[in-house]
Amino acid sequence: RRQCLSTLGQAAAALTAGPLLVGGAGAQRPPNVVLILSDDQGSTDLGCYGATNLHTPNLDGLAGDGLRFTQFYVNAPACMPSRSALMTGRHFVRSLSSDGMSGDEVTIAEMLKGAGYRTGCFGKWHLGHPESMEPLAQGFDEFLGFKVGAMDNYSHFFYYGGPNRHVLRRNLEPYREDGVYFPDIVAREAERFIDDNQASPFFLYLPLNQPHYPLQPEARFLDRYQGVADVARRYQMASLTSMDERIGRVLRRLDDRGLRQDTIVLFLSDHGHSREERTFGGGGRSTPFTGHKGTLREGGIRVPCLLSAPGRVPSSQVRDQAVTSLDLLPTIAHMTGAALPSRELDGASLAGVLASAGAPSPHGQLHWVYDKSWAVLEGNWKILGDVSDDSLALYNLAQDPAERHNVASSNKEIATYLIGRHNEWIRSIKKEASSKAFVSP
Amino acid sequence: RRQCLSTLGQAAAALTAGPLLVGGAGAQRPPNVVLILSDDQGSTDLGCYGATNLHTPNLDGLAGDGLRFTQFYVNAPACMPSRSALMTGRHFVRSLSSDGMSGDEVTIAEMLKGAGYRTGCFGKWHLGHPESMEPLAQGFDEFLGFKVGAMDNYSHFFYYGGPNRHVLRRNLEPYREDGVYFPDIVAREAERFIDDNQASPFFLYLPLNQPHYPLQPEARFLDRYQGVADVARRYQMASLTSMDERIGRVLRRLDDRGLRQDTIVLFLSDHGHSREERTFGGGGRSTPFTGHKGTLREGGIRVPCLLSAPGRVPSSQVRDQAVTSLDLLPTIAHMTGAALPSRELDGASLAGVLASAGAPSPHGQLHWVYDKSWAVLEGNWKILGDVSDDSLALYNLAQDPAERHNVASSNKEIATYLIGRHNEWIRSIKKEASSKAFVSP
């Protein structure tokens, strides 16, 4: 066991996995898993996270049916690395190559397929174009969506590089449904997939493309927010409500088929909100955090996350433990009885955390790298480094969630300790890391 | 009268306007005018211009009903300056400011409105955003379309700079018809406008957005050309056939309302085809010419042009005279009896040319400037200059339509003469020219 902050006189970091209070798979049919990923949604941009006047009744309802996490992290503040880590339970520096998620990784879909699940992916893949990295090669029986980072929702064209082109695919083939709003296609396919697979356990992965640019919420949602003066915020709010409505369709279908008691529903964002010009400079909400997509500040990597599994986890509770999207694969394995992939994972089962607000996080430290930045979190302490100028900042998140007050100079021992942990982790992971992915994923 | 090539022993350039063989407006109701502008269509990219295997039955039929021009020029190889010249009969260096077409110019629409016409514009305006440059401020009673250079045909979003945003407008207001293919909206509005204005003379301006990028022909048209291996060419052909089908709808509506005998239908492209990456590098046809959008070679400025006016001009004839889009305003004035704007025009009535294949062009010389390039055409001689490196090339278009053989060194007198004409023209026009528009329109 490594040295930890408690040896420096700080509050003890919880390094041991909690007892398994959450039931594993028994003789009964294993639960379905519905994993919904939003795209570029701000850290706290949901009604149930305190966003004012934002109408997200279906996701707020999901929080009421289950658990809401307040310190849930993704592995990177960008689409591909975050998704690669989510799908594999392994840090993106291990699981992502320069082309996409490595074909020899074991995804949640492959893990569950091995346990007899039917698997479907509808939405934005964005984990690689080569055939070995296609959804169908990564454990999914079905795919409808696109593999690039963004797409026009009506023409299904890609505009952000190269020739303007149509990118919608069903499985491996081009698929045209010109003029139909993509979120409606995704919701319809999700409903159909649920209907088709009522008899068998299924894994439904819905990587939505809202509220990512292009921001194309329907007029009725823009009208709802016409009182919002800031155009960037108005489009973001309308996009989130539009997304929430489609999620409502999926949840309703589970209800209508009597499947909610047999289904784990997970919702999270792939990272923080965008500040790009394509989103009018960014109208996402991360209050009280700062930072956004592309940064390792809390607003880049801390995301809304909800988990509902009636009868399996408590309802209407909050979990404040620092946990991560790396934990979802092992947690799903635990809850479904699927066999864990036989390789080193960076995540750990959240069974204890799900069962109890008082259970410790399975993680002593959490580590991030992205582009030129790196970060380590242990307890309340977060250190943020930048290799381009060797700058360093130490924050106490409990006192300073906005990361405004660099207290490194008055806490040199802690900073030195965390730098040591970072260097140690880098050494441990570097043998597996794709240097290209490491530097600029 | 200026010196011309005939004084150098060349074939006499025809400088005098032909006799007015085409009937002007009499006591009867003046004819409707339908002006259809295609977008980035190649110089000879139509069935009736020899494009092989290209299905454009409606435009080919229009050529059969009227005149087909083989040496028809636009004023510039780019959208805004070409449109500004077309709309005003004045060279773009006079009529275009840095923001768009100057509000104090008199457009074809304003001219015809003064003669009691109802006026409608449906399609791509691209002549300025300020309110003084809106279609409604430039003589149109109605507008539905967009003012930027290109738009997604289904979402009606603009992607080529700034935040991704919805740009469809009806008159001055945002207009949403999400998911509906824009060429269908234009055709429908054109049909409705014709129906609404059967009782009065009307001017219907249809600046279509095909085959401009984004290339979004429907699957049925792509299927028609699935044997075409070159993807750029396939998309171009499918886009042209898609466009032709909508033009067919408009012509059919004129027929159905019994208006063809009372209607002048004009069709031309705004300039040559695009070689931009957004069109897969360009699949447009300009054979036998070279050059494309953005150049002053024939493939940039020579365009397909058809004019049908049953009972007013001959049918199924070809016109080989060198004429230009600047001539359309004065020609329309002549044919409708509308009063010409009281300002210096660069175009001249084509009444003589319309009546007779043997009539001379009204132009002794034609002049172009664009970005760093300039050109003068007189008779068969075309000189092409570039002020960035002072390069010069002289071509004999009769012998060398592809502009491959620079014969300046063996025809120094002609080159010197044409340089002189260019300098003279520059001096004459410069007092009116917006230098900004001149250099980089």
Short mmCIF file of C-alpha atoms in Angstrom, two decimals, chain A:
data_model
loop_
_atom_site.label_atom_id
_atom_site.label_comp_id
_atom_site.label_asym_id
_atom_site.label_seq_id
_atom_site.Cartn_x
_atom_site.Cartn_y
_atom_site.Cartn_z
CA ARG A 1 0.00 0.00 0.00
CA ARG A 2 1.29 3.37 -1.01
CA GLN A 3 1.93 6.29 1.24
CA CYS A 4 -1.16 8.42 1.47
CA LEU A 5 -2.12 11.84 2.74
CA SER A 6 -3.13 10.46 6.12
CA THR A 7 0.55 9.90 6.84
CA LEU A 8 0.96 13.64 6.39
CA GLY A 9 -1.60 14.33 9.06
CA GLN A 10 -4.48 14.85 6.69
CA ALA A 11 -7.85 13.22 6.91
CA ALA A 12 -7.51 9.57 6.08
CA ALA A 13 -8.13 8.81 2.45
CA ALA A 14 -10.31 5.82 2.00
CA LEU A 15 -8.32 3.27 0.09
CA THR A 16 -10.09 0.04 0.85
CA ALA A 17 -13.05 -1.17 -1.11
CA GLY A 18 -16.23 -1.15 0.93
CA PRO A 19 -18.06 -4.33 1.82
CA LEU A 20 -20.28 -5.60 -0.97
CA LEU A 21 -23.63 -4.44 0.26
CA VAL A 22 -25.20 -4.46 -3.13
CA GLY A 23 -26.55 -7.75 -4.27
CA GLY A 24 -24.62 -9.53 -7.00
CA ALA A 25 -26.37 -11.65 -9.58
CA GLY A 26 -28.26 -14.53 -8.12
CA ALA A 27 -30.31 -17.19 -9.80
CA GLN A 28 -32.78 -14.67 -11.21
CA ARG A 29 -32.41 -13.17 -14.65
CA PRO A 30 -29.57 -10.65 -14.60
CA PRO A 31 -30.68 -7.03 -14.94
CA ASN A 32 -30.70 -5.13 -18.20
CA VAL A 33 -28.28 -2.25 -18.39
CA VAL A 34 -29.15 1.05 -20.06
CA LEU A 35 -26.15 3.37 -20.20
CA ILE A 36 -26.99 6.89 -21.36
CA LEU A 37 -24.13 9.26 -22.11
CA SER A 38 -24.73 12.94 -22.76
CA ASP A 39 -22.29 14.95 -24.83
CA ASP A 40 -20.56 18.09 -23.54
CA GLN A 41 -23.05 18.59 -20.72
CA GLY A 42 -21.89 20.92 -17.96
CA SER A 43 -20.84 19.50 -14.58
CA THR A 44 -24.00 20.62 -12.81
CA ASP A 45 -26.28 21.36 -15.73
CA LEU A 46 -29.42 19.56 -14.68
CA GLY A 47 -32.39 20.57 -12.59
CA CYS A 48 -31.46 18.03 -9.92
CA TYR A 49 -27.95 19.50 -9.77
CA GLY A 50 -29.31 22.97 -9.09
CA ALA A 51 -29.56 24.47 -12.57
CA THR A 52 -32.13 27.22 -12.22
CA ASN A 53 -35.19 27.21 -14.48
CA LEU A 54 -33.85 24.27 -16.45
CA HIS A 55 -36.60 21.80 -17.30
CA THR A 56 -35.21 18.26 -17.11
CA PRO A 57 -38.07 16.34 -15.49
CA ASN A 58 -37.09 12.90 -16.74
CA LEU A 59 -33.52 13.02 -15.51
CA ASP A 60 -34.62 14.66 -12.28
CA GLY A 61 -37.09 11.80 -11.92
CA LEU A 62 -34.32 9.30 -12.53
CA ALA A 63 -32.37 10.88 -9.67
CA GLY A 64 -35.46 10.41 -7.52
CA ASP A 65 -35.61 6.75 -8.50
CA GLY A 66 -31.98 6.14 -7.62
CA LEU A 67 -28.67 7.71 -6.72
CA ARG A 68 -27.23 11.07 -7.65
CA PHE A 69 -23.45 11.44 -7.53
CA THR A 70 -21.90 14.76 -6.61
CA GLN A 71 -18.24 13.94 -7.16
CA PHE A 72 -18.27 11.73 -10.20
CA TYR A 73 -15.34 12.08 -12.56
CA VAL A 74 -14.65 11.09 -16.10
CA ASN A 75 -11.21 10.07 -17.22
CA ALA A 76 -10.58 12.94 -19.62
CA PRO A 77 -12.14 16.23 -20.67
CA ALA A 78 -12.54 15.18 -24.31
CA CYS A 79 -14.84 12.79 -26.13
CA MET A 80 -12.65 9.95 -27.34
CA PRO A 81 -10.47 9.38 -24.27
CA SER A 82 -13.43 9.73 -21.94
CA ARG A 83 -15.44 7.18 -23.92
CA SER A 84 -12.54 4.77 -24.21
CA ALA A 85 -12.12 4.77 -20.43
CA LEU A 86 -15.86 4.43 -19.82
CA MET A 87 -16.18 1.48 -22.18
CA THR A 88 -13.18 -0.44 -20.82
CA GLY A 89 -12.71 0.51 -17.18
CA ARG A 90 -9.14 1.32 -18.15
CA HIS A 91 -7.45 4.71 -18.25
CA PHE A 92 -7.44 6.07 -21.78
CA VAL A 93 -3.66 6.07 -21.89
CA ARG A 94 -3.98 2.30 -21.84
CA SER A 95 -7.16 1.77 -23.83
CA LEU A 96 -7.00 4.40 -26.55
CA SER A 97 -4.66 4.26 -29.53
CA SER A 98 -4.14 7.14 -31.91
CA ASP A 99 -6.95 5.79 -34.15
CA GLY A 100 -9.52 5.04 -31.49
CA MET A 101 -10.31 2.48 -28.82
CA SER A 102 -8.04 -0.49 -29.37
CA GLY A 103 -9.76 -3.49 -30.85
CA ASP A 104 -8.22 -5.83 -28.28
CA GLU A 105 -9.74 -3.99 -25.34
CA VAL A 106 -12.68 -5.65 -23.62
CA THR A 107 -15.66 -3.31 -23.53
CA ILE A 108 -18.71 -3.36 -21.30
CA ALA A 109 -20.57 -4.66 -24.35
CA GLU A 110 -18.14 -7.53 -24.86
CA MET A 111 -18.22 -8.35 -21.18
CA LEU A 112 -22.02 -8.47 -21.12
CA LYS A 113 -22.24 -10.28 -24.44
CA GLY A 114 -20.12 -12.96 -22.81
CA ALA A 115 -22.80 -13.17 -20.12
CA GLY A 116 -25.56 -13.73 -22.67
CA TYR A 117 -26.69 -10.14 -23.17
CA ARG A 118 -28.03 -8.66 -26.37
CA THR A 119 -26.19 -5.42 -27.02
CA GLY A 120 -27.13 -2.29 -28.95
CA CYS A 121 -25.47 1.07 -29.48
CA PHE A 122 -27.46 4.00 -30.89
CA GLY A 123 -25.92 7.44 -31.12
CA LYS A 124 -22.42 8.86 -31.41
CA TRP A 125 -19.70 6.24 -31.36
CA HIS A 126 -16.57 8.39 -31.74
CA LEU A 127 -14.21 5.61 -30.80
CA GLY A 128 -12.54 5.01 -34.12
CA HIS A 129 -13.19 4.41 -37.80
CA PRO A 130 -11.14 1.28 -38.61
CA GLU A 131 -13.19 -1.88 -38.90
CA SER A 132 -11.53 -3.34 -35.81
CA MET A 133 -12.84 -0.35 -33.86
CA GLU A 134 -16.41 -0.38 -35.17
CA PRO A 135 -19.19 -0.89 -32.62
CA LEU A 136 -19.85 -4.30 -34.18
CA ALA A 137 -16.23 -5.24 -33.52
CA GLN A 138 -16.37 -3.96 -29.94
CA GLY A 139 -19.20 -6.09 -28.65
CA PHE A 140 -22.37 -4.59 -30.09
CA ASP A 141 -24.93 -6.65 -31.98
CA GLU A 142 -26.46 -3.52 -33.45
CA PHE A 143 -25.39 0.01 -34.21
CA LEU A 144 -27.11 3.01 -35.67
CA GLY A 145 -25.39 6.35 -35.52
CA PHE A 146 -22.19 8.09 -36.50
CA LYS A 147 -18.54 7.61 -35.76
CA VAL A 148 -17.26 11.17 -36.06
CA GLY A 149 -17.41 13.78 -33.31
CA ALA A 150 -20.47 15.71 -34.42
CA MET A 151 -23.14 15.63 -37.09
CA ASP A 152 -25.94 17.79 -38.39
CA ASN A 153 -29.07 16.39 -36.79
CA TYR A 154 -31.25 16.64 -39.90
CA SER A 155 -28.98 16.04 -42.89
CA HIS A 156 -26.65 13.73 -40.96
CA PHE A 157 -23.69 15.46 -42.57
CA PHE A 158 -20.27 16.08 -41.05
CA TYR A 159 -18.97 19.61 -41.54
CA TYR A 160 -15.90 19.89 -39.37
CA GLY A 161 -13.15 18.84 -41.74
CA GLY A 162 -12.66 17.36 -45.18
CA PRO A 163 -15.44 17.27 -47.75
CA ASN A 164 -18.93 17.82 -46.36
CA ARG A 165 -20.35 14.32 -46.22
CA HIS A 166 -23.14 12.11 -45.01
CA VAL A 167 -22.01 10.03 -42.05
CA LEU A 168 -25.02 8.18 -40.67
CA ARG A 169 -24.53 4.40 -40.52
CA ARG A 170 -26.59 1.37 -39.64
CA ASN A 171 -24.14 -1.30 -38.62
CA LEU A 172 -21.45 -1.07 -41.31
CA GLU A 173 -23.58 0.47 -44.05
CA PRO A 174 -24.49 4.04 -44.96
CA TYR A 175 -28.01 4.71 -43.78
CA ARG A 176 -30.23 7.51 -45.01
CA GLU A 177 -33.19 8.99 -43.27
CA ASP A 178 -32.84 12.51 -44.62
CA GLY A 179 -34.49 15.27 -42.66
CA VAL A 180 -35.34 13.20 -39.59
CA TYR A 181 -34.06 14.67 -36.34
CA PHE A 182 -31.30 12.40 -35.08
CA PRO A 183 -32.39 12.40 -31.42
CA ASP A 184 -35.74 11.05 -32.63
CA ILE A 185 -33.99 8.31 -34.58
CA VAL A 186 -32.02 7.34 -31.48
CA ALA A 187 -35.09 7.31 -29.25
CA ARG A 188 -37.03 5.25 -31.78
CA GLU A 189 -34.21 2.73 -32.16
CA ALA A 190 -33.87 2.48 -28.38
CA GLU A 191 -37.59 1.79 -28.05
CA ARG A 192 -37.43 -0.83 -30.78
CA PHE A 193 -34.37 -2.46 -29.25
CA ILE A 194 -36.14 -2.69 -25.90
CA ASP A 195 -39.18 -4.21 -27.57
CA ASP A 196 -37.07 -6.68 -29.54
CA ASN A 197 -35.16 -7.86 -26.50
CA GLN A 198 -37.73 -8.08 -23.74
CA ALA A 199 -37.08 -11.78 -23.33
CA SER A 200 -33.31 -11.63 -22.90
CA PRO A 201 -31.10 -9.43 -20.76
CA PHE A 202 -29.85 -6.52 -22.83
CA PHE A 203 -27.25 -3.80 -22.74
CA LEU A 204 -28.47 -0.63 -24.38
CA TYR A 205 -25.76 2.00 -24.82
CA LEU A 206 -27.09 5.41 -25.82
CA PRO A 207 -24.26 7.86 -26.47
CA LEU A 208 -26.48 10.86 -27.24
CA ASN A 209 -25.19 13.80 -29.21
CA GLN A 210 -26.85 16.51 -27.13
CA PRO A 211 -26.01 19.17 -25.95
CA HIS A 212 -22.94 18.95 -28.22
CA TYR A 213 -22.69 21.32 -31.17
CA PRO A 214 -24.33 21.80 -33.59
CA LEU A 215 -26.92 23.13 -31.15
CA GLN A 216 -30.16 22.30 -32.92
CA PRO A 217 -32.90 22.14 -30.32
CA GLU A 218 -36.39 22.32 -31.77
CA ALA A 219 -38.19 25.67 -31.88
CA ARG A 220 -40.60 24.59 -29.14
CA PHE A 221 -37.70 24.22 -26.71
CA LEU A 222 -36.11 27.49 -27.75
CA ASP A 223 -39.51 29.10 -27.24
CA ARG A 224 -39.65 27.71 -23.72
CA TYR A 225 -36.45 29.61 -22.91
CA GLN A 226 -37.13 32.76 -24.87
CA GLY A 227 -36.78 34.78 -21.69
CA VAL A 228 -33.14 33.75 -21.39
CA ALA A 229 -31.17 36.69 -22.75
CA ASP A 230 -27.85 34.89 -23.23
CA VAL A 231 -28.14 33.07 -26.54
CA ALA A 232 -25.47 30.53 -25.61
CA ARG A 233 -27.34 29.65 -22.42
CA ARG A 234 -30.69 29.57 -24.19
CA TYR A 235 -29.46 27.07 -26.78
CA GLN A 236 -27.85 24.96 -24.11
CA MET A 237 -30.98 24.87 -21.97
CA ALA A 238 -33.19 24.07 -24.95
CA SER A 239 -30.82 21.30 -26.02
CA LEU A 240 -30.82 19.77 -22.55
CA THR A 241 -34.60 19.81 -22.34
CA SER A 242 -34.78 18.30 -25.81
CA MET A 243 -32.39 15.56 -24.70
CA ASP A 244 -34.33 15.02 -21.50
CA GLU A 245 -37.51 14.46 -23.48
CA ARG A 246 -35.90 11.64 -25.50
CA ILE A 247 -34.51 10.07 -22.37
CA GLY A 248 -38.06 10.21 -21.05
CA ARG A 249 -39.21 8.20 -24.06
CA VAL A 250 -36.70 5.46 -23.29
CA LEU A 251 -37.60 5.35 -19.60
CA ARG A 252 -41.29 5.26 -20.47
CA ARG A 253 -40.73 2.34 -22.79
CA LEU A 254 -39.01 0.44 -19.98
CA ASP A 255 -41.97 1.22 -17.76
CA ASP A 256 -44.50 0.25 -20.42
CA ARG A 257 -42.81 -3.11 -20.89
CA GLY A 258 -42.62 -3.69 -17.15
CA LEU A 259 -38.83 -3.73 -17.27
CA ARG A 260 -37.83 -1.00 -14.85
CA GLN A 261 -37.44 -3.42 -11.93
CA ASP A 262 -35.09 -5.49 -14.08
CA THR A 263 -33.05 -2.63 -15.43
CA ILE A 264 -30.07 -0.63 -14.25
CA VAL A 265 -30.24 2.84 -15.78
CA LEU A 266 -27.06 4.86 -15.72
CA PHE A 267 -26.73 8.42 -16.90
CA LEU A 268 -23.62 10.60 -17.13
CA SER A 269 -21.96 13.21 -19.31
CA ASP A 270 -18.78 12.45 -21.23
CA HIS A 271 -17.11 15.55 -19.74
CA GLY A 272 -17.80 19.22 -19.06
CA HIS A 273 -19.40 21.77 -21.32
CA SER A 274 -17.86 23.26 -24.42
CA ARG A 275 -16.64 26.82 -24.66
CA GLU A 276 -16.03 26.56 -28.39
CA GLU A 277 -17.30 29.16 -30.82
CA ARG A 278 -19.57 26.47 -32.27
CA THR A 279 -21.58 26.65 -29.05
CA PHE A 280 -21.68 30.45 -29.11
CA GLY A 281 -18.77 30.42 -26.69
CA GLY A 282 -20.43 28.09 -24.24
CA GLY A 283 -23.66 28.29 -22.26
CA GLY A 284 -23.15 25.21 -20.10
CA ARG A 285 -23.34 25.35 -16.33
CA SER A 286 -20.65 24.09 -13.96
CA THR A 287 -21.42 26.17 -10.86
CA PRO A 288 -19.70 26.14 -8.38
CA PHE A 289 -16.85 24.71 -10.42
CA THR A 290 -14.64 26.38 -12.99
CA GLY A 291 -13.16 24.93 -16.14
CA HIS A 292 -14.82 23.22 -19.08
CA LYS A 293 -14.26 20.65 -21.84
CA GLY A 294 -10.57 20.44 -22.58
CA THR A 295 -9.36 21.31 -19.07
CA LEU A 296 -8.63 19.19 -16.00
CA ARG A 297 -10.32 21.68 -13.71
CA GLU A 298 -13.43 20.33 -12.02
CA GLY A 299 -15.65 21.82 -14.74
CA GLY A 300 -13.86 19.70 -17.31
CA ILE A 301 -13.91 16.29 -15.64
CA ARG A 302 -16.63 16.31 -12.96
CA VAL A 303 -19.95 15.32 -14.45
CA PRO A 304 -23.56 14.70 -13.51
CA CYS A 305 -24.14 11.00 -12.91
CA LEU A 306 -27.32 9.17 -11.97
CA LEU A 307 -27.85 5.49 -11.28
CA SER A 308 -31.25 3.92 -10.90
CA ALA A 309 -31.81 0.23 -10.21
CA PRO A 310 -35.06 -0.26 -8.31
CA GLY A 311 -34.71 -2.92 -5.65
CA ARG A 312 -30.96 -3.03 -6.14
CA VAL A 313 -29.84 0.39 -4.98
CA PRO A 314 -31.57 2.95 -2.76
CA SER A 315 -33.73 5.64 -4.29
CA SER A 316 -33.62 9.41 -3.80
CA GLN A 317 -30.18 9.34 -2.25
CA VAL A 318 -27.02 11.27 -2.92
CA ARG A 319 -23.50 9.90 -3.06
CA ASP A 320 -20.64 12.30 -2.38
CA GLN A 321 -17.76 9.89 -2.74
CA ALA A 322 -15.14 10.64 -5.36
CA VAL A 323 -15.67 7.95 -7.96
CA THR A 324 -15.16 7.71 -11.70
CA SER A 325 -16.48 6.41 -14.97
CA LEU A 326 -13.66 3.84 -14.83
CA ASP A 327 -15.67 2.20 -12.07
CA LEU A 328 -18.73 1.53 -14.19
CA LEU A 329 -17.47 -1.59 -15.94
CA PRO A 330 -16.52 -3.35 -12.69
CA THR A 331 -19.72 -2.11 -11.05
CA ILE A 332 -21.82 -3.46 -13.89
CA ALA A 333 -19.91 -6.73 -13.71
CA HIS A 334 -20.71 -6.94 -10.04
CA MET A 335 -24.39 -6.15 -10.48
CA THR A 336 -24.94 -8.49 -13.43
CA GLY A 337 -22.67 -11.35 -12.48
CA ALA A 338 -20.71 -10.95 -15.70
CA ALA A 339 -17.09 -12.08 -15.53
CA LEU A 340 -14.58 -9.24 -15.32
CA PRO A 341 -12.13 -8.98 -18.21
CA SER A 342 -8.86 -10.67 -17.32
CA ARG A 343 -6.69 -7.59 -17.44
CA GLU A 344 -5.65 -4.81 -15.16
CA LEU A 345 -8.48 -2.36 -14.59
CA ASP A 346 -8.20 1.20 -13.34
CA GLY A 347 -11.74 1.21 -12.02
CA ALA A 348 -13.21 -0.67 -9.09
CA SER A 349 -16.69 -1.82 -8.20
CA LEU A 350 -18.84 0.81 -6.54
CA ALA A 351 -20.96 -1.80 -4.81
CA GLY A 352 -20.16 -0.38 -1.39
CA VAL A 353 -20.75 3.18 -2.45
CA LEU A 354 -24.06 2.32 -4.06
CA ALA A 355 -25.26 0.72 -0.87
CA SER A 356 -24.15 3.37 1.55
CA ALA A 357 -23.43 7.08 1.63
CA GLY A 358 -20.90 6.34 4.34
CA ALA A 359 -18.88 3.77 2.44
CA PRO A 360 -15.44 4.84 1.34
CA SER A 361 -14.55 5.42 -2.27
CA PRO A 362 -12.54 2.53 -3.66
CA HIS A 363 -9.92 5.05 -4.77
CA GLY A 364 -7.10 6.45 -2.71
CA GLN A 365 -6.04 8.72 -5.48
CA LEU A 366 -7.42 9.60 -8.86
CA HIS A 367 -5.06 10.48 -11.70
CA TRP A 368 -5.58 12.42 -14.89
CA VAL A 369 -3.46 13.47 -17.81
CA TYR A 370 -4.67 15.41 -20.80
CA ASP A 371 -2.66 17.17 -23.43
CA LYS A 372 -0.05 19.10 -21.40
CA SER A 373 -1.93 18.93 -18.11
CA TRP A 374 -2.03 16.44 -15.29
CA ALA A 375 -3.87 16.20 -12.01
CA VAL A 376 -4.05 14.08 -8.88
CA LEU A 377 -6.91 14.03 -6.39
CA GLU A 378 -6.61 12.59 -2.91
CA GLY A 379 -9.22 13.43 -0.32
CA ASN A 380 -9.90 17.13 -0.60
CA TRP A 381 -6.58 17.90 -2.22
CA LYS A 382 -6.20 18.32 -5.93
CA ILE A 383 -2.98 19.22 -7.63
CA LEU A 384 -3.02 20.49 -11.18
CA GLY A 385 0.18 20.57 -13.23
CA ASP A 386 1.11 21.69 -16.69
CA VAL A 387 4.19 20.21 -18.31
CA SER A 388 4.37 22.94 -20.93
CA ASP A 389 5.49 25.52 -18.37
CA ASP A 390 6.00 23.32 -15.28
CA SER A 391 3.31 25.30 -13.50
CA LEU A 392 1.61 23.77 -10.48
CA ALA A 393 -1.44 24.61 -8.43
CA LEU A 394 -2.78 22.98 -5.29
CA TYR A 395 -6.41 23.33 -4.32
CA ASN A 396 -8.44 22.26 -1.34
CA LEU A 397 -11.69 21.34 -3.03
CA ALA A 398 -13.68 21.30 0.21
CA GLN A 399 -12.82 24.92 0.88
CA ASP A 400 -12.34 26.01 -2.69
CA PRO A 401 -14.42 24.00 -5.16
CA ALA A 402 -13.90 26.69 -7.79
CA GLU A 403 -10.12 26.11 -7.74
CA ARG A 404 -9.39 29.80 -7.40
CA HIS A 405 -6.86 29.77 -4.57
CA ASN A 406 -3.60 28.03 -5.25
CA VAL A 407 -2.36 27.01 -1.81
CA ALA A 408 0.73 25.13 -2.95
CA SER A 409 3.18 27.53 -1.33
CA SER A 410 1.57 27.16 2.08
CA ASN A 411 1.18 23.38 1.73
CA LYS A 412 4.51 22.35 0.28
CA GLU A 413 4.55 18.91 1.88
CA ILE A 414 1.19 18.02 0.39
CA ALA A 415 2.17 19.33 -3.01
CA THR A 416 5.43 17.40 -2.91
CA TYR A 417 3.59 14.29 -1.83
CA LEU A 418 1.06 14.55 -4.68
CA ILE A 419 3.78 15.25 -7.23
CA GLY A 420 5.44 12.08 -6.02
CA ARG A 421 2.23 10.12 -6.46
CA HIS A 422 1.84 11.52 -9.96
CA ASN A 423 5.37 10.58 -10.95
CA GLU A 424 4.92 7.14 -9.47
CA TRP A 425 1.67 6.65 -11.39
CA ILE A 426 3.21 7.90 -14.61
CA ARG A 427 6.02 5.38 -14.23
CA SER A 428 3.54 2.59 -13.53
CA ILE A 429 1.33 3.34 -16.49
CA LYS A 430 3.84 4.49 -19.06
CA LYS A 431 4.86 1.06 -20.21
CA GLU A 432 1.31 0.55 -21.47
CA ALA A 433 0.61 4.05 -22.66
CA SER A 434 0.40 5.00 -26.27
CA SER A 435 2.59 8.08 -26.19
CA LYS A 436 0.54 9.66 -28.95
CA ALA A 437 -2.70 9.23 -27.06
CA PHE A 438 -0.95 10.39 -23.92
CA VAL A 439 0.19 13.69 -25.30
CA SER A 440 -2.76 14.69 -27.40
CA PRO A 441 -5.70 12.34 -27.28
#
